C-alpha atoms as one frame of an Amber mdcrd trajectory, in Angstrom:
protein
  73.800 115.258   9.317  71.890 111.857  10.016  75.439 110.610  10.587  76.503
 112.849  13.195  72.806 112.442  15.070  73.470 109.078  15.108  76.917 109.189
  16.596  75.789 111.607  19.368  73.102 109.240  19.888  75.512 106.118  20.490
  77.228 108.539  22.612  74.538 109.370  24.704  73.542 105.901  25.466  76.843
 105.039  26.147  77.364 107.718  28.660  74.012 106.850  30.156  75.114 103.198
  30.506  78.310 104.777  32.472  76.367 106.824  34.322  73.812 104.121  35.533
  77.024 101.706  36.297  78.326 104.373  38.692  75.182 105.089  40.184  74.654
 101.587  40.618  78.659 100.700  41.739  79.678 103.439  43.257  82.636 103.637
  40.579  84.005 101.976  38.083  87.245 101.255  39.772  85.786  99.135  42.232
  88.678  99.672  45.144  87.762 103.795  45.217  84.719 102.962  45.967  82.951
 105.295  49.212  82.679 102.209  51.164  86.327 101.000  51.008  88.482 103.541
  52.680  91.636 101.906  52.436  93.859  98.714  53.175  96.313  98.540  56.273
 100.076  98.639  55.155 102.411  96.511  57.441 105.513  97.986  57.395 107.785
  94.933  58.352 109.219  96.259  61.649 106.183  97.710  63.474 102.791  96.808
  62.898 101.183  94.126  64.786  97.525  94.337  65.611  95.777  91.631  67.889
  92.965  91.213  70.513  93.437  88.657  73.571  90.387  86.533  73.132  89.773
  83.170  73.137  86.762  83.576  70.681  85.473  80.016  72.077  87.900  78.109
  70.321  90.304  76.040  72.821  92.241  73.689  71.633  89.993  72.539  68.880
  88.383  73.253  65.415  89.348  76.674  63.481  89.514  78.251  60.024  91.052
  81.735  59.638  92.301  83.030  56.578  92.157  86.661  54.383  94.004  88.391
  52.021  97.647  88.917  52.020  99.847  90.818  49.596 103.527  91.043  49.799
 105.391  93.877  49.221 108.416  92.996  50.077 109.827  89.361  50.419 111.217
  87.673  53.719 115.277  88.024  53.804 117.078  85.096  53.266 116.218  82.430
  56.554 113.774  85.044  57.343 110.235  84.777  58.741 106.965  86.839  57.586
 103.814  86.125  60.006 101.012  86.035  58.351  98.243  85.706  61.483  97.949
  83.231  64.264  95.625  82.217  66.935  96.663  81.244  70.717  94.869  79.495
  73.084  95.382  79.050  76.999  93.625  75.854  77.397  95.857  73.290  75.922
  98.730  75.394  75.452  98.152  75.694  71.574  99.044  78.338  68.955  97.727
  77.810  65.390 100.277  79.936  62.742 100.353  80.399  59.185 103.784  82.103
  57.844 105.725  82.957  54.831 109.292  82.522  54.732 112.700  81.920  53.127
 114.229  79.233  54.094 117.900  78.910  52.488 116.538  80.809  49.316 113.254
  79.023  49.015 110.469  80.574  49.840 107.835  78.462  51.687 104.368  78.633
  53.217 103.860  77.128  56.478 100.610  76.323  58.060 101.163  75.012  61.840
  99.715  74.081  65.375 102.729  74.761  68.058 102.176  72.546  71.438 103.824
  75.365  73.680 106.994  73.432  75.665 106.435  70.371  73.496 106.860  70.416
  69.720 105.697  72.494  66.610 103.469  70.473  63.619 103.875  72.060  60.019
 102.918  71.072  56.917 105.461  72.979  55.003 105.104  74.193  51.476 107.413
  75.269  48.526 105.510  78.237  47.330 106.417  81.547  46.555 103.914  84.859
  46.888 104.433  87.109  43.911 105.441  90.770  45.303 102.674  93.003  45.105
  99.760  90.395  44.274  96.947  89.467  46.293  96.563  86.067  47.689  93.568
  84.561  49.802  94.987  82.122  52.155  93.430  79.900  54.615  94.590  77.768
  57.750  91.981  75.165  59.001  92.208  72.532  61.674  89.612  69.941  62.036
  90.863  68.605  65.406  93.375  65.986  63.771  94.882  67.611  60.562  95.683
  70.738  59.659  95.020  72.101  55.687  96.401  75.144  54.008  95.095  76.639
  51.146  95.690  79.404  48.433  93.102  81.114  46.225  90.875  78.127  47.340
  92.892  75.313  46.779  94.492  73.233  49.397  98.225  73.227  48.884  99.502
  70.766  52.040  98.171  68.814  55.204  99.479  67.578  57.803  98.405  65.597
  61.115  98.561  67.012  64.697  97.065  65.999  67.878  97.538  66.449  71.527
  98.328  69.050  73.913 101.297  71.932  74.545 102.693  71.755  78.533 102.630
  75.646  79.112 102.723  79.387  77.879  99.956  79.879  75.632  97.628  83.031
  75.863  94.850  83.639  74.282  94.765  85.997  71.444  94.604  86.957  67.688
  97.728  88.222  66.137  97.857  89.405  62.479 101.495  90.891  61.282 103.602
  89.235  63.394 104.638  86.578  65.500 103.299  88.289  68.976 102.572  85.555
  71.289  99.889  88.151  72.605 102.826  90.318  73.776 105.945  90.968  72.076
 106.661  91.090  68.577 109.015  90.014  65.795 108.806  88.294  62.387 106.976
  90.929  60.443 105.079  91.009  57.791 106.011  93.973  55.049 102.736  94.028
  52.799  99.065  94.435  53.152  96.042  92.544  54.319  92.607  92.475  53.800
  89.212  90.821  55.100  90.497  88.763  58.156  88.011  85.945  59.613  88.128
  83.757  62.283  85.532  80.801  62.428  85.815  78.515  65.634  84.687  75.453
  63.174  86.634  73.579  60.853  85.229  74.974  57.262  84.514  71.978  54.717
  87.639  71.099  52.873  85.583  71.134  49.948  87.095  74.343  47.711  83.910
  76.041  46.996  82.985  76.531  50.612  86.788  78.531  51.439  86.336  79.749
  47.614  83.161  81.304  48.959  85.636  83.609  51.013  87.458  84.932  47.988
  84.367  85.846  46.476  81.106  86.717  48.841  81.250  89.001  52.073  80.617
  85.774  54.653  77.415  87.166  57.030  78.023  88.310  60.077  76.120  85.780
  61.599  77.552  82.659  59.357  77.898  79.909  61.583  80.957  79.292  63.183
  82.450  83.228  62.689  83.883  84.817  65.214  85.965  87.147  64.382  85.316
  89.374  60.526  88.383  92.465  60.069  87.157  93.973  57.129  90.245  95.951
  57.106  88.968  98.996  55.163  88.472 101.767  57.405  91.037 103.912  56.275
  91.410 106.143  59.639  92.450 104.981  62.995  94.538 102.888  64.590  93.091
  99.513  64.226  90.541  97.014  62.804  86.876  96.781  63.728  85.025  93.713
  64.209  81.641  92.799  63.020  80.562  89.906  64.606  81.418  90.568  68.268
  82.907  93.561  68.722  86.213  92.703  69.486  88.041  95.029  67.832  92.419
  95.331  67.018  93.809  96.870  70.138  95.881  99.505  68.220  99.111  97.396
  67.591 102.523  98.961  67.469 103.133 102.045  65.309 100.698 104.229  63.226
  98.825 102.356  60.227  99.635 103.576  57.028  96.242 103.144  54.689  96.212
 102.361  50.977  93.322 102.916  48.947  92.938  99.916  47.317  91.483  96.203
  48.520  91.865  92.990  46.866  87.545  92.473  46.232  85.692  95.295  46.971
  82.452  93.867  45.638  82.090  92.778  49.043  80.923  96.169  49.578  78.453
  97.449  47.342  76.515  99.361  50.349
């Protein structure tokens, strides 16, 4: 008898412990919880979602990075945008793509002087199917730096200005130059920011991004798409309001997100 009292006991704490965790969490599968609706699927011949702002950054410093899962890889010589940022004044588009370039896939983080000349710093480096990835363009003004999960994977230098065609906007999905389409991304996203600073270089401060909801007032951010709405047609922003104009096609939602911490509310 004092046996079985004692395992009911055990059990009772135990499902109090459970009980206080979800209480507390919201869940113990952090991705269903109420606050995270769902993640935007990018269907790889559709979906493009962008607003035409400048956000205050022309032709200078920028970080923008978020997560990115691929569900299915680029085709061979193939191109998946990732996001990119255009500006008017100096003719300048910062990218960040995935790709296949004669079977190897490849991570580019660029700066395109519109009429003039592209600057990459081009990376062998493959994005598992189906797992989540935080990466991270930055330009300080001279160099640009791409990183993964934190870590800076490649740099390279560019300066100067592009001699026409840029617009300003912000493009994630696809290579839009703020109009068109093409080069799609087939996968999901997650958490989208725009900063019109050049972020430290130093890995905890773009680690920080992986692993704490930046504050909508953190110096420097411009643009936050947390991405997890799960209804509607596009992406609100926290900061200033300036919110995905819709895209092309009908978002499909997942209910899942790479770090739903971020939203214990």
């Amino acid at each position: 008898m004092g046996s079985k009292t004692s395992l009911v006991g055990k059990f009772l704490v135990y499902a109090g412990f459970i009980a206080a965790f979800i209480f507390v969490y919201g869940s113990l599968e952090p991705a269903s919880q109420a606050a995270i609706d769902g993640v935007p699927y990018f269907d790889g011949s559709t979906n493009v979602h962008r607003t035409n702002e400048n956000l205050g950054i022309e032709n200078g410093e920028i970080t923008m990075g978020g997560w990115v899962r691929v569900t299915t890889q680029p085709a061979l010589n193939s191109i998946s945008h990732l996001f990119l940022k255009g500006s008017s004044v100096g003719n300048i588009v910062y990218r960040t793509k995935y790709r296949d370039s004669g079977g190897t896939k490849q991570l580019q983080f660029g700066r395109s002087r519109l009429g003039l000349g592209d600057d990459y710093a081009t990376i062998d480096y493959t994005l598992q199917t189906n797992q989540w990835y935080y990466i991270t363009y930055l330009y300080n003004g001279n160099a640009q730096h791409g990183f993964v999960n934190g870590v800076e994977i490649g740099s390279g230098v560019s300066t100067g200005n592009g001699s026409s065609g840029a617009q300003n906007c912000v493009t994630v999905g696809a290579d839009s130059a703020c109009a068109g389409a093409g080069d799609y991304l087939t996968g999901n996203m997650a958490d989208f920011v725009v900063y019109n600073v050049a972020l430290s270089t130093s890995t905890s401060r773009i680690q920080n991004l992986m692993t704490q909801r930046p504050p909508d007032n953190d110096n420097g951010l411009v643009l936050f798409w947390q991405m997890k709405e799960g209804v509607g047609p596009g992406f609100f922003d926290v900061v200033q309001g300036k919110d995905s104009n819709g895209g092309n096609g009908a978002i499909t939602w997942q209910p899942e997100h790479p770090h739903a911490t971020y939203y214990n509310e």
